[in-house]
XYZ file of C-alpha atoms in Angstrom:
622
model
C -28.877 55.605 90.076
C -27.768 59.200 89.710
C -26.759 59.527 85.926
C -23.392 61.155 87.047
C -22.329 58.216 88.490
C -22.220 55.721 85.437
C -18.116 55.374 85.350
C -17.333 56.272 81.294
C -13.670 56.131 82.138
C -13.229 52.659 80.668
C -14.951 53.780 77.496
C -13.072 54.823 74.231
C -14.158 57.191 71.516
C -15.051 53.860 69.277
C -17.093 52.308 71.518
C -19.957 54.886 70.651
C -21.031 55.949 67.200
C -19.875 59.426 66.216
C -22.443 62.588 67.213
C -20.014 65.200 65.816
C -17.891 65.810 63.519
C -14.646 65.789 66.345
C -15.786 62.160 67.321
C -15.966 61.181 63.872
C -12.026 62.507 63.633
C -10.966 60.752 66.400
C -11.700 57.424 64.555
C -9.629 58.214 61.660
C -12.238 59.110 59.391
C -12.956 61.814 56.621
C -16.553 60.652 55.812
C -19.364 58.851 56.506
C -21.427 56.457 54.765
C -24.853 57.082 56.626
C -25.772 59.828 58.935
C -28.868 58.654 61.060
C -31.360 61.782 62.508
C -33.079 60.447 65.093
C -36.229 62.083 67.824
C -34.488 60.010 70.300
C -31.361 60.886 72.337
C -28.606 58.547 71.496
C -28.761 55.452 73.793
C -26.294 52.727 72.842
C -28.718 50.014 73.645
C -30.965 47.192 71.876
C -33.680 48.759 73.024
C -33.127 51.728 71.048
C -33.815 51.969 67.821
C -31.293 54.389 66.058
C -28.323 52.342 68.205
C -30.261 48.604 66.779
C -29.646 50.221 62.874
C -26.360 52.231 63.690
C -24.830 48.978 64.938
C -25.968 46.825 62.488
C -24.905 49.111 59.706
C -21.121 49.308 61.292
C -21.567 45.669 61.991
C -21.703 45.452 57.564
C -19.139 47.621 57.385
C -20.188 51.018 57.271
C -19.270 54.037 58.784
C -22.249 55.334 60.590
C -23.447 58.504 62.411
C -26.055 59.561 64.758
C -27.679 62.853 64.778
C -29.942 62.486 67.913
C -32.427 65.275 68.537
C -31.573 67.430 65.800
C -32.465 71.583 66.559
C -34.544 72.421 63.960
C -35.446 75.388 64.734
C -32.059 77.311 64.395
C -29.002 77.330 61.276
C -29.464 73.971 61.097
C -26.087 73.483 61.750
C -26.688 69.987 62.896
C -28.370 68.963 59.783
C -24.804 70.447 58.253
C -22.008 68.936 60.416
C -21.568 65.742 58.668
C -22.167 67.090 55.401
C -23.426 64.766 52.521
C -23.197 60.831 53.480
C -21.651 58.518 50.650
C -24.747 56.827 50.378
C -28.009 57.947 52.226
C -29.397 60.155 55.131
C -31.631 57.934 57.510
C -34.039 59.506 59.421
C -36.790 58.073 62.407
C -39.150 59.999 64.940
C -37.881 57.640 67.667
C -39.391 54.789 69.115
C -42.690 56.661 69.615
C -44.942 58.014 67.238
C -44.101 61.746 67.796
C -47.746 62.510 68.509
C -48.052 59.465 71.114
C -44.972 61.226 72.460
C -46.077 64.633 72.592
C -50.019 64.216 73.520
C -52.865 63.066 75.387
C -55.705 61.058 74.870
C -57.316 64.423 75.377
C -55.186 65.756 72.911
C -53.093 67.919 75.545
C -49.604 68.978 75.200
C -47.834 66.787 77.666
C -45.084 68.284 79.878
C -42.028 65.815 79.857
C -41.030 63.194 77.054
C -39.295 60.323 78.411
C -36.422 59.737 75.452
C -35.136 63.359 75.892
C -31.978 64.013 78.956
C -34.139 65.313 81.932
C -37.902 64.513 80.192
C -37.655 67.896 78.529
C -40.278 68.396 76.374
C -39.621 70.433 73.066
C -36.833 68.385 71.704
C -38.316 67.264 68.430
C -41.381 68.860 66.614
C -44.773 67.236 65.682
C -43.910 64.592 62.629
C -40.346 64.659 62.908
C -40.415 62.360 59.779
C -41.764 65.299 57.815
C -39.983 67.783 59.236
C -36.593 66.205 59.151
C -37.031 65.180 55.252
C -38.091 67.891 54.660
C -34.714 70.122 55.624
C -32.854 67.529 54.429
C -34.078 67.916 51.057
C -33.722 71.428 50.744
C -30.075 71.196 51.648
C -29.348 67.963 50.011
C -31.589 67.612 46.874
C -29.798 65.141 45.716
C -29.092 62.706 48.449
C -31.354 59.898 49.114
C -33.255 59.981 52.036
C -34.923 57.184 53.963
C -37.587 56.946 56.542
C -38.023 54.339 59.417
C -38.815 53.802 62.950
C -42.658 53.461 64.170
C -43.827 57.038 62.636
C -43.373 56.100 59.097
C -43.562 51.965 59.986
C -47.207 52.391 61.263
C -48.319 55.750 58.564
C -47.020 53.826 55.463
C -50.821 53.629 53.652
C -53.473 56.092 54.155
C -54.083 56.401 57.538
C -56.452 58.057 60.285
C -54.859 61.052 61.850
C -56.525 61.460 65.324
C -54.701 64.744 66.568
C -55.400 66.519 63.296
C -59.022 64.649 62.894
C -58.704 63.356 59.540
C -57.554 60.795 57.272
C -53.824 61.466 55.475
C -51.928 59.569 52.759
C -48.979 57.182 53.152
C -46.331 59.407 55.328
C -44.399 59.053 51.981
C -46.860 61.303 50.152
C -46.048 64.158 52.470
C -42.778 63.819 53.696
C -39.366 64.437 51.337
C -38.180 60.688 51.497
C -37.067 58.026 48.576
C -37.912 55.120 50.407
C -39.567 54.319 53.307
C -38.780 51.449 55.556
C -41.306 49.959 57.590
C -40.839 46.950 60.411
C -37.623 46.201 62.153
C -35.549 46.912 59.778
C -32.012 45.766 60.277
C -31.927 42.965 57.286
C -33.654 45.501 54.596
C -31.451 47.824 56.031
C -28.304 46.167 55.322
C -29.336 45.057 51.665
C -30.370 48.828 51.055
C -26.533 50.183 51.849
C -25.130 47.487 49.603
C -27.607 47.811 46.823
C -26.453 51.491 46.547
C -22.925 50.738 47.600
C -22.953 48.612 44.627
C -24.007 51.393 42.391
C -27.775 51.014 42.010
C -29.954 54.361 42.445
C -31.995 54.250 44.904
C -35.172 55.343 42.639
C -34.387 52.049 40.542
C -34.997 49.811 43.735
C -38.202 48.704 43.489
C -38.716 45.147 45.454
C -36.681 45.792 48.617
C -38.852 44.066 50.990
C -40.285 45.709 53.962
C -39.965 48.942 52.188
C -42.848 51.389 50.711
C -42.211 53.619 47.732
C -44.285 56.301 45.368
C -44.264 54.949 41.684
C -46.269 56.409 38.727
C -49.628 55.368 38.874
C -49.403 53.801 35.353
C -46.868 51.205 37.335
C -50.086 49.583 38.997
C -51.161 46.651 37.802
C -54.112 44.906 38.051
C -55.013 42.569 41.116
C -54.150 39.216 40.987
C -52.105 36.596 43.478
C -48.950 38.726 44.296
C -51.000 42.000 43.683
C -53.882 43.134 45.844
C -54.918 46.953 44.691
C -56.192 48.737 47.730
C -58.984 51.712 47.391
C -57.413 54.386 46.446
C -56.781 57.496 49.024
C -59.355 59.664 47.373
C -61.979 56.514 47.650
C -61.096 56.383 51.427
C -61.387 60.305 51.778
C -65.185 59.962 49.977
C -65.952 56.545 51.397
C -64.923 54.872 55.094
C -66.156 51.751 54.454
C -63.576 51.593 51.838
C -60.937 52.479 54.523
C -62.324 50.054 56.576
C -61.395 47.118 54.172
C -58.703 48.105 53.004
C -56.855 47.992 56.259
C -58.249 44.085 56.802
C -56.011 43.815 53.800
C -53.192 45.620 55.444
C -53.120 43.752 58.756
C -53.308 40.486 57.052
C -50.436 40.740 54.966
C -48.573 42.525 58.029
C -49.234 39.056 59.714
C -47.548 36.363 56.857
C -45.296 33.990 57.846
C -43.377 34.254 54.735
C -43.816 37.489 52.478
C -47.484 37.508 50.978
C -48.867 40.206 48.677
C -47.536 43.424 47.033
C -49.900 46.493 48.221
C -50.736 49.165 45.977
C -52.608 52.562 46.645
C -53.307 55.160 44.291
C -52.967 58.982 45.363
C -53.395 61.346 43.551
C -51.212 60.493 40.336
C -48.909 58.236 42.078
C -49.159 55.151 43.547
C -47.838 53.930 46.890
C -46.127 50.939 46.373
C -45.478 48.530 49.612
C -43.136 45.753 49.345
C -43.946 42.298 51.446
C -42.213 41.682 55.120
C -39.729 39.932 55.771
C -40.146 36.077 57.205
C -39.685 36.539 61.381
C -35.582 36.639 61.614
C -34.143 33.225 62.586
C -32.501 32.733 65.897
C -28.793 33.216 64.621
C -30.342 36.419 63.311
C -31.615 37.635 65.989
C -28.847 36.489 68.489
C -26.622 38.302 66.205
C -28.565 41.531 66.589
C -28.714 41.743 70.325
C -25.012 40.685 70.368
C -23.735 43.582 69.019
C -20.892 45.738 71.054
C -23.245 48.072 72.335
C -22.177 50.113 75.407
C -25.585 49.456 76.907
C -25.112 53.467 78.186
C -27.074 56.800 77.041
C -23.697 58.624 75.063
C -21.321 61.220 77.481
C -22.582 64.024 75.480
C -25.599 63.473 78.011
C -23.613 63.139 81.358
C -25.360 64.041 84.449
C -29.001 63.797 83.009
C -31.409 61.135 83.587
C -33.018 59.601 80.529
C -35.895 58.439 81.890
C -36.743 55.466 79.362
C -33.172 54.707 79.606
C -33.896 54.242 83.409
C -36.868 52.142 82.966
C -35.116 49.209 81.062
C -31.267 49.659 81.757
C -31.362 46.424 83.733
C -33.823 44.424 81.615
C -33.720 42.167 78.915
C -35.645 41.475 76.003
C -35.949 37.579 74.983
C -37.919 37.800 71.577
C -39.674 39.723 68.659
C -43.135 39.958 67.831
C -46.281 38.977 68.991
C -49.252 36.750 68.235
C -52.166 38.334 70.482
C -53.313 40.608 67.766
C -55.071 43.154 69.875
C -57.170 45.625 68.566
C -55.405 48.847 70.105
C -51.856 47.413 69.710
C -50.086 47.908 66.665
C -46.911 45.744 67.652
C -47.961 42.812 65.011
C -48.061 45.601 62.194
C -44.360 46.599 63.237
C -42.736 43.302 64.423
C -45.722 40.652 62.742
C -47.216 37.848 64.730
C -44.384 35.326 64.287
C -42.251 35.220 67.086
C -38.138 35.563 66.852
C -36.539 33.880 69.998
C -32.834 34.544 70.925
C -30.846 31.451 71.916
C -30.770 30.911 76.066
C -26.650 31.796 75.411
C -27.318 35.006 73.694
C -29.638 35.640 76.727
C -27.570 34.895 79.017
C -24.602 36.672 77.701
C -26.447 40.215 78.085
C -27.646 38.875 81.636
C -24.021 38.357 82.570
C -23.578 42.165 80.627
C -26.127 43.477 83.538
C -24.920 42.011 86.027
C -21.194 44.157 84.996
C -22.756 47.470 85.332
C -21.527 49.336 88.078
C -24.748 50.426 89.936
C -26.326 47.072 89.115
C -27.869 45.617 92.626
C -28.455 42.016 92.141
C -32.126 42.654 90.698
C -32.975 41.732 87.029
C -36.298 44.266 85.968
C -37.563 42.303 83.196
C -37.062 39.487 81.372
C -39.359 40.326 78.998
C -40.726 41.067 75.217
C -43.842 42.364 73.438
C -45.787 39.623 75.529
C -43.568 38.724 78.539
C -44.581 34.569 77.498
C -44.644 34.390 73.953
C -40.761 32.915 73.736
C -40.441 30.168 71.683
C -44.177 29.387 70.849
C -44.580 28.797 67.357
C -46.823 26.637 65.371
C -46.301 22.983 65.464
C -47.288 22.662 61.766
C -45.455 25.384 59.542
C -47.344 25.213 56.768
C -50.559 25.927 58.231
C -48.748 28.875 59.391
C -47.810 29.955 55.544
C -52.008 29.383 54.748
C -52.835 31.478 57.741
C -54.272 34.831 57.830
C -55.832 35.097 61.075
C -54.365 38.510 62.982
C -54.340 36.759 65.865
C -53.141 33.232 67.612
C -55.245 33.890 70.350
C -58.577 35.184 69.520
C -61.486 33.932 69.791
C -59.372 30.621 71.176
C -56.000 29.979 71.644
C -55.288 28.087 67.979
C -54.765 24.524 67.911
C -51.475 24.507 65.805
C -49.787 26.476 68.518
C -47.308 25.099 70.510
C -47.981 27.356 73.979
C -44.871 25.447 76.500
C -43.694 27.191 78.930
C -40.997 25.017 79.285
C -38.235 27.107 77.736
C -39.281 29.847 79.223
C -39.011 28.546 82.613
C -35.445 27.071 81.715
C -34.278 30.821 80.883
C -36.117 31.933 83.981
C -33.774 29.419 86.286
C -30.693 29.937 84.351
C -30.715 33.708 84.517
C -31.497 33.193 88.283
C -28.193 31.081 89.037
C -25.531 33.383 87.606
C -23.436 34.737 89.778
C -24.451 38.607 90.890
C -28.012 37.976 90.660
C -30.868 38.123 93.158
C -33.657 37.753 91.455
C -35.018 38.710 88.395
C -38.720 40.042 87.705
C -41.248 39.877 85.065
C -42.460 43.667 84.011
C -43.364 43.136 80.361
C -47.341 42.132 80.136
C -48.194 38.635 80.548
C -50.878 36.478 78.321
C -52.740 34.746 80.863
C -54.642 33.157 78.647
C -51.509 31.373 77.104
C -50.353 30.389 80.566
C -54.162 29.014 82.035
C -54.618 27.426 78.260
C -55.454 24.133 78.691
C -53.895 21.928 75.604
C -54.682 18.489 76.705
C -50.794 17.115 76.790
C -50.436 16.480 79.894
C -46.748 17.367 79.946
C -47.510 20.998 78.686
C -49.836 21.345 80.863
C -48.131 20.617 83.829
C -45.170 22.875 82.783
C -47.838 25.756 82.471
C -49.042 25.569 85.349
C -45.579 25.599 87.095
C -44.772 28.776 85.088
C -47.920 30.083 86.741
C -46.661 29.404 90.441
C -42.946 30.582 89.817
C -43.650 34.005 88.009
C -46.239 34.311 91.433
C -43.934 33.186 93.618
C -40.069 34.399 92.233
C -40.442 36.793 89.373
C -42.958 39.518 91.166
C -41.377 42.883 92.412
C -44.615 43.084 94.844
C -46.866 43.838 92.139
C -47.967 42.191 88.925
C -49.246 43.642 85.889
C -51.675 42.671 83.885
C -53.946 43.391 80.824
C -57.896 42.597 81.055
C -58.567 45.709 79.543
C -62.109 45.245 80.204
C -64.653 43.088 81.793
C -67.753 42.673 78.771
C -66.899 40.265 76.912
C -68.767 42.087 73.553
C -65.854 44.989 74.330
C -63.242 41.922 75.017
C -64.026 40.045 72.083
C -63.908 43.545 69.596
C -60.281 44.306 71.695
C -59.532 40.509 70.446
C -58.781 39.817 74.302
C -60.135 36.596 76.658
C -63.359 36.819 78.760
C -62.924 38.584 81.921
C -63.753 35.122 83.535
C -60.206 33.910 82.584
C -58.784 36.820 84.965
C -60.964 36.161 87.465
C -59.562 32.464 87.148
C -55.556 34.091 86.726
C -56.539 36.447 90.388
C -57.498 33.386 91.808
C -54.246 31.390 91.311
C -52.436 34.492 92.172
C -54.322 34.901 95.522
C -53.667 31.076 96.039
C -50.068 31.510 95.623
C -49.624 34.206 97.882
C -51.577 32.854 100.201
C -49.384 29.662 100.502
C -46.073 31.315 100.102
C -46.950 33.750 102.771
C -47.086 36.733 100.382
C -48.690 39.956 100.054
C -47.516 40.998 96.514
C -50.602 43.300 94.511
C -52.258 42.164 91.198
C -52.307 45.101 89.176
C -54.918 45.190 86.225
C -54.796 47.637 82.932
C -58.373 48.199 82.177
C -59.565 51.365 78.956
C -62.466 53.421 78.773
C -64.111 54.858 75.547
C -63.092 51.602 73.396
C -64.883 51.130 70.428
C -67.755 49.034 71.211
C -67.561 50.274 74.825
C -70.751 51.849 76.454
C -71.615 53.346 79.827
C -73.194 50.616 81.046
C -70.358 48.825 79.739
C -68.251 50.811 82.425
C -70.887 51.091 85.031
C -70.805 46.931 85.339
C -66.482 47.391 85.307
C -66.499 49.684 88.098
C -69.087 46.873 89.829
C -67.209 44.019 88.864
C -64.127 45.320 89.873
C -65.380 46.994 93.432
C -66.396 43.128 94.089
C -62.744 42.103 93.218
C -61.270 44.695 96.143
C -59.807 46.808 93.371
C -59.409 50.656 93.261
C -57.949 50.642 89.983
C -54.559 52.638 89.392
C -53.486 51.287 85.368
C -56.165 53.112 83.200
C -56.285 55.480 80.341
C -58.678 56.549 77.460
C -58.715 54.997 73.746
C -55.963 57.046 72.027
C -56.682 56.397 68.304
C -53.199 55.509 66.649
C -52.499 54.605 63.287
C -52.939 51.569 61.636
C -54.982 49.112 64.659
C -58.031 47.597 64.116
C -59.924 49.925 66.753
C -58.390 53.286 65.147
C -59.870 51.735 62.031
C -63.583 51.243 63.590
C -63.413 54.852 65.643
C -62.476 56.582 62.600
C -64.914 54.518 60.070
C -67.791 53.169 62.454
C -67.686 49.779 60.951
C -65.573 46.786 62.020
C -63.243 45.934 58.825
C -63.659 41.838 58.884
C -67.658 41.952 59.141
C -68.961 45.921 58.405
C -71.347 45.782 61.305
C -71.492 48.790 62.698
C -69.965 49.551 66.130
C -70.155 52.162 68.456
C -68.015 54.442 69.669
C -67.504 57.200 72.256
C -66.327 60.415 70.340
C -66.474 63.713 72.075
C -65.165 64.815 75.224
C -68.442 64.242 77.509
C -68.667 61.171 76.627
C -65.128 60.261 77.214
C -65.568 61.721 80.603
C -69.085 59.397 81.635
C -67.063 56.528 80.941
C -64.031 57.632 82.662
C -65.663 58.584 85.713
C -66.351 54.998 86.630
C -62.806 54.119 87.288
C -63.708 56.594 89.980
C -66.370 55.515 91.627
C -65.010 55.633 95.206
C -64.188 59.157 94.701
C -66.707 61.214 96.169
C -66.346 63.721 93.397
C -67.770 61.694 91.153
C -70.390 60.173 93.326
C -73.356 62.364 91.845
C -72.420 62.235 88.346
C -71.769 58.738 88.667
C -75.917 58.265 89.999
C -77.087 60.587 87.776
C -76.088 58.665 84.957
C -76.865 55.694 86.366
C -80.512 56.620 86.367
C -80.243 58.050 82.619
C -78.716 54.749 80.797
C -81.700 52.934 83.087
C -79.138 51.001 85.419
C -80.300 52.660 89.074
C -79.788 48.805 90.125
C -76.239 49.048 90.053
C -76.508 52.458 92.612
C -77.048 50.200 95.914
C -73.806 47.939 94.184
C -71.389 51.067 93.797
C -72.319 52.732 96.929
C -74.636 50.679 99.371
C -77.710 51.744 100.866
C -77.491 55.766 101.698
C -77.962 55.842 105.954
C -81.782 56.655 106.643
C -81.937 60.874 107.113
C -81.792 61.520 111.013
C -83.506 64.272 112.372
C -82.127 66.676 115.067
């Protein structure tokens, strides 16, 4: 839909959170409580980050503004207009790491940046976090400031840097913040503006949870139950291996059902002091977060240009919070944790009826969806193995025994959402586990239900082509991602073929495969571009490892070591050999064809030259 056409004439002045200082006047105020800076533009939807905190914070009773997209490059007039807040400045790169946003795998500028009006690129700087805090502080010295969003969430310990090639301290060490929030944050959030509402100073708040602040380092204590003392930075900087372990630590306190262990990590004469999460938010919680008045609508001050994330999930819903997959290049878990937060079906339903209001709304439903489209409402049957448990994921090696993985509710939403009046049909364009769905528990009843999940999302929730995540077909690379043996998406086409075939459908299964993983070697790629030239595919979904903070694979390409066992692991560095793996996505490009034998014949596999290309035609003579 042309951006132009969304009708705003319904809308009033209060239905948005103030961006200026004239739309803060025409609610009647003088002041505001908390100005938000955000990398984002200002979308007044649950899917956006700034909106999630701005709402919630108005929902306590605070007035709240939004400073999307700041200039920083000029007066710095929009770091002025509101003046000092009552009680903090909040400040987020946007719902990207800034460096995600801005570049490649190949570390190349990229041209566009979807969460800017008309994919302009150039509409924050590198490390907004920094940046922002940074001005801030020079014009406010005495204002508290507070980080969040997935910069600082994913940067709060010591962390490896891939764009600058080199390992940094806690985003707190280096960027002019008091506190820095990590997770979702809309509970810690809320208790913060109250805390200082109620006159505490923000340096005195020490045991917020899901927060990270720099003490002295004569505040450390020494290890014990509620304690665990990480290697210091300047340990990591000498020694990787001590990196290494310290982020096993890291992960498996990110993952806690309820709370687990203080972290502490020296720098320099400080130490870095990082609170315990929160327990996953109940479902009243989380119903109450999504049923917030937002607009659902990028704000007029953007009228007539396309935000393209905004485009990708105006008519799509999310049904839960976090994720128990635990894959190595994902860092969802160490944002959201494993434990997953299900809305109630009526909270679901009552944004599905929301979508189905919006003028240029068609009938069709994009996604009804999460971090891992099937993960709603699985949990472990016994809870307090779940409080004992420190495995990252639920999934890896096996699917675990004490979880519950019914599809049952999830095919109840499904069929509800599909009978309200005004929709079609609604699709599934999050990722799907297929290794949930194909697990087989043994109760015949879940069983069943799975395996009806598996033939509806084939046969009613596919917009012609399904997505999914293999990532890889060796299953020594698969097992270091922490994904299932390709064997299990051989067994998922299968089914899907089967379906179609019945149904009298040609929908596409579309697999998401990576090259240059750690643990991933030529041959390694060579056999993926044969395995998948025997499964008719021509692959479309692939990209390079992009090191980003704070995943398990990040942690072995920057150290060399794998962090639970210290084996070494291999791992494809510099551009060339980036490229040989690449390539063999490629293999039915003639461009490549050379290149592709040549190396062949180097890494000793000319077997799999006949495989790739068949037998050359015998030379004719004229």
């Amino acid at each position: 839909m042309k951006p132009d056409a969304i009708d705003y004439s319904k809308l009033k002045p209060g239905d948005w959170l103030p961006t200026s200082v004239k739309e803060m006047k025409a609610l009647g105020w003088d002041y505001v409580d908390v100005v938000l800076f955000s990398g984002d533009a200002y979308v007044d939807h649950p899917s956006f980050g700034a909106a999630v905190i701005g709402r919630t914070l108005q929902a306590a009773g605070y007035k709240v503004a939004i400073v999307p997209q700041p200039n920083w490059q000029d007066d710095l007039r929009d770091f002025r207009k509101f003046g000092r807040p009552r009680l903090f400045f909040g400040i987020s790169a946007g719902a990207m790491d800034s460096m995600v946003n801005h570049y490649t795998a190949n570390r190349r500028r990229r041209s566009d940046d979807a969460y800017t009006p008309g994919g302009r690129h150039g509409a924050r700087p590198d490390y907004p976090t920094i940046v922002y805090s940074d001005i801030l502080r020079k014009l406010y010295p005495d204002a508290p400031i507070v980080a969040g969003g997935i910069e600082a969430s994913l940067r709060r310990l010591s962390h490896y840097d891939y764009w600058q090639d080199r390992l940094r301290p806690s985003i707190i060490c280096e960027a002019s913040v008091d506190m820095l929030l990590y997770g979702m944050g809309e509970k810690t959030i809320v208790e913060l503006a109250r805390r200082l509402d109620a006159g505490e100073q923000i340096g005195d708040i020490d045991n917020l949870r899901q927060s990270a602040i720099l003490r002295p380092l004569s505040e450390m204590p020494n290890a014990d139950a509620d304690n665990i003392v990480l290697s210091s930075f300047e340990e990591c900087l000498a020694e990787k291996r001590a990196q290494a372990f310290n982020f096993k630590h890291i992960e498996q306190q990110s993952n806690r059902l309820d709370g687990g262990a203080i972290l502490w990590q020296a720098t320099g004469n400080k130490v870095v002091k990082v609170n315990p999460m929160h327990p996953a938010m109940t479902q009243g919680e989380i119903d109450a977060a999504f049923d917030l008045p937002y607009t659902r609508l990028p704000h007029p001050r953007y009228k007539g240009k396309t935000i393209p994330a905004y485009e990708m999930i105006r008519h799509s819903i999310n049904l839960h919070r976090g994720c128990f997959g635990g894959c190595a290049f994902c860092t969802i878990s160490a944002h959201q944790g494993k434990f997953i937060a299900s809305r109630s079906k009526e909270s679901i339903l009552r944004e599905a009826i929301q979508v189905t209001h919006m003028p240029d709304f068609k009938g069709y439903i994009s996604d009804l969806g999460g971090p891992s489209a099937n993960m709603y409402a699985m949990e472990g049957r016994d809870k307090s193995l779940c409080a004992k448990c420190l495995r990252p994921s639920c999934l890896h090696p096996l699917p675990c025994a004490n979880l519950n993985t019914d599809h049952s509710a999830l095919l109840d939403i499904y069929r509800c959402v599909d009978s309200l009046p005004g929709v079609k049909k609604s699709f599934i364009g999050s990722g799907i586990r297929y290794d949930l769905s194909l697990h087989h528990t043994g109760n015949a009843d879940i069983d069943s239900a799975n395996r009806r999940y598996n033939e509806e999302l084939i046969s009613k929730h596919v917009s012609g082509r399904l997505k999914v995540a293999p990532e890889h077909t060796s299953d020594l690379v698969l097992s270091i991602m922490r994904k299932p043996p390709f064997k299990l998406f051989k067994e998922f086409k299968r089914l899907f073929d089967n379906v179609n075939e019945r149904a009298n459908m040609r929908q596409q299964l579309i697999p998401y495969f990576i090259s240059s993983h750690p643990g991933c070697r030529e041959e390694d790629m060579a056999s993926l571009a044969v395995e998948t030239k025997a499964l008719d595919f021509k692959l479309e979904q692939i990209q390079d490892f992009t090191p980003t903070p704070m995943t398990l694979a990040t942690e072995i390409y920057y150290t060399g070591i794998h962090p639970y066992t210290g084996e070494k692991i291999y791992t494809a560095r510099d551009a060339d050999e980036k490229l040989r793996q690449r390539m063999f996505f490629f293999w039915y490009d003639p461009a490549y064809r050379a290149m592709i034998t040549s190396t062949l014949h180097k890494i000793g596999r000319s077997d799999l030259i006949t495989k790739l290309f068949g037998k050359r035609p015998p030379h004719r003579h004229n």
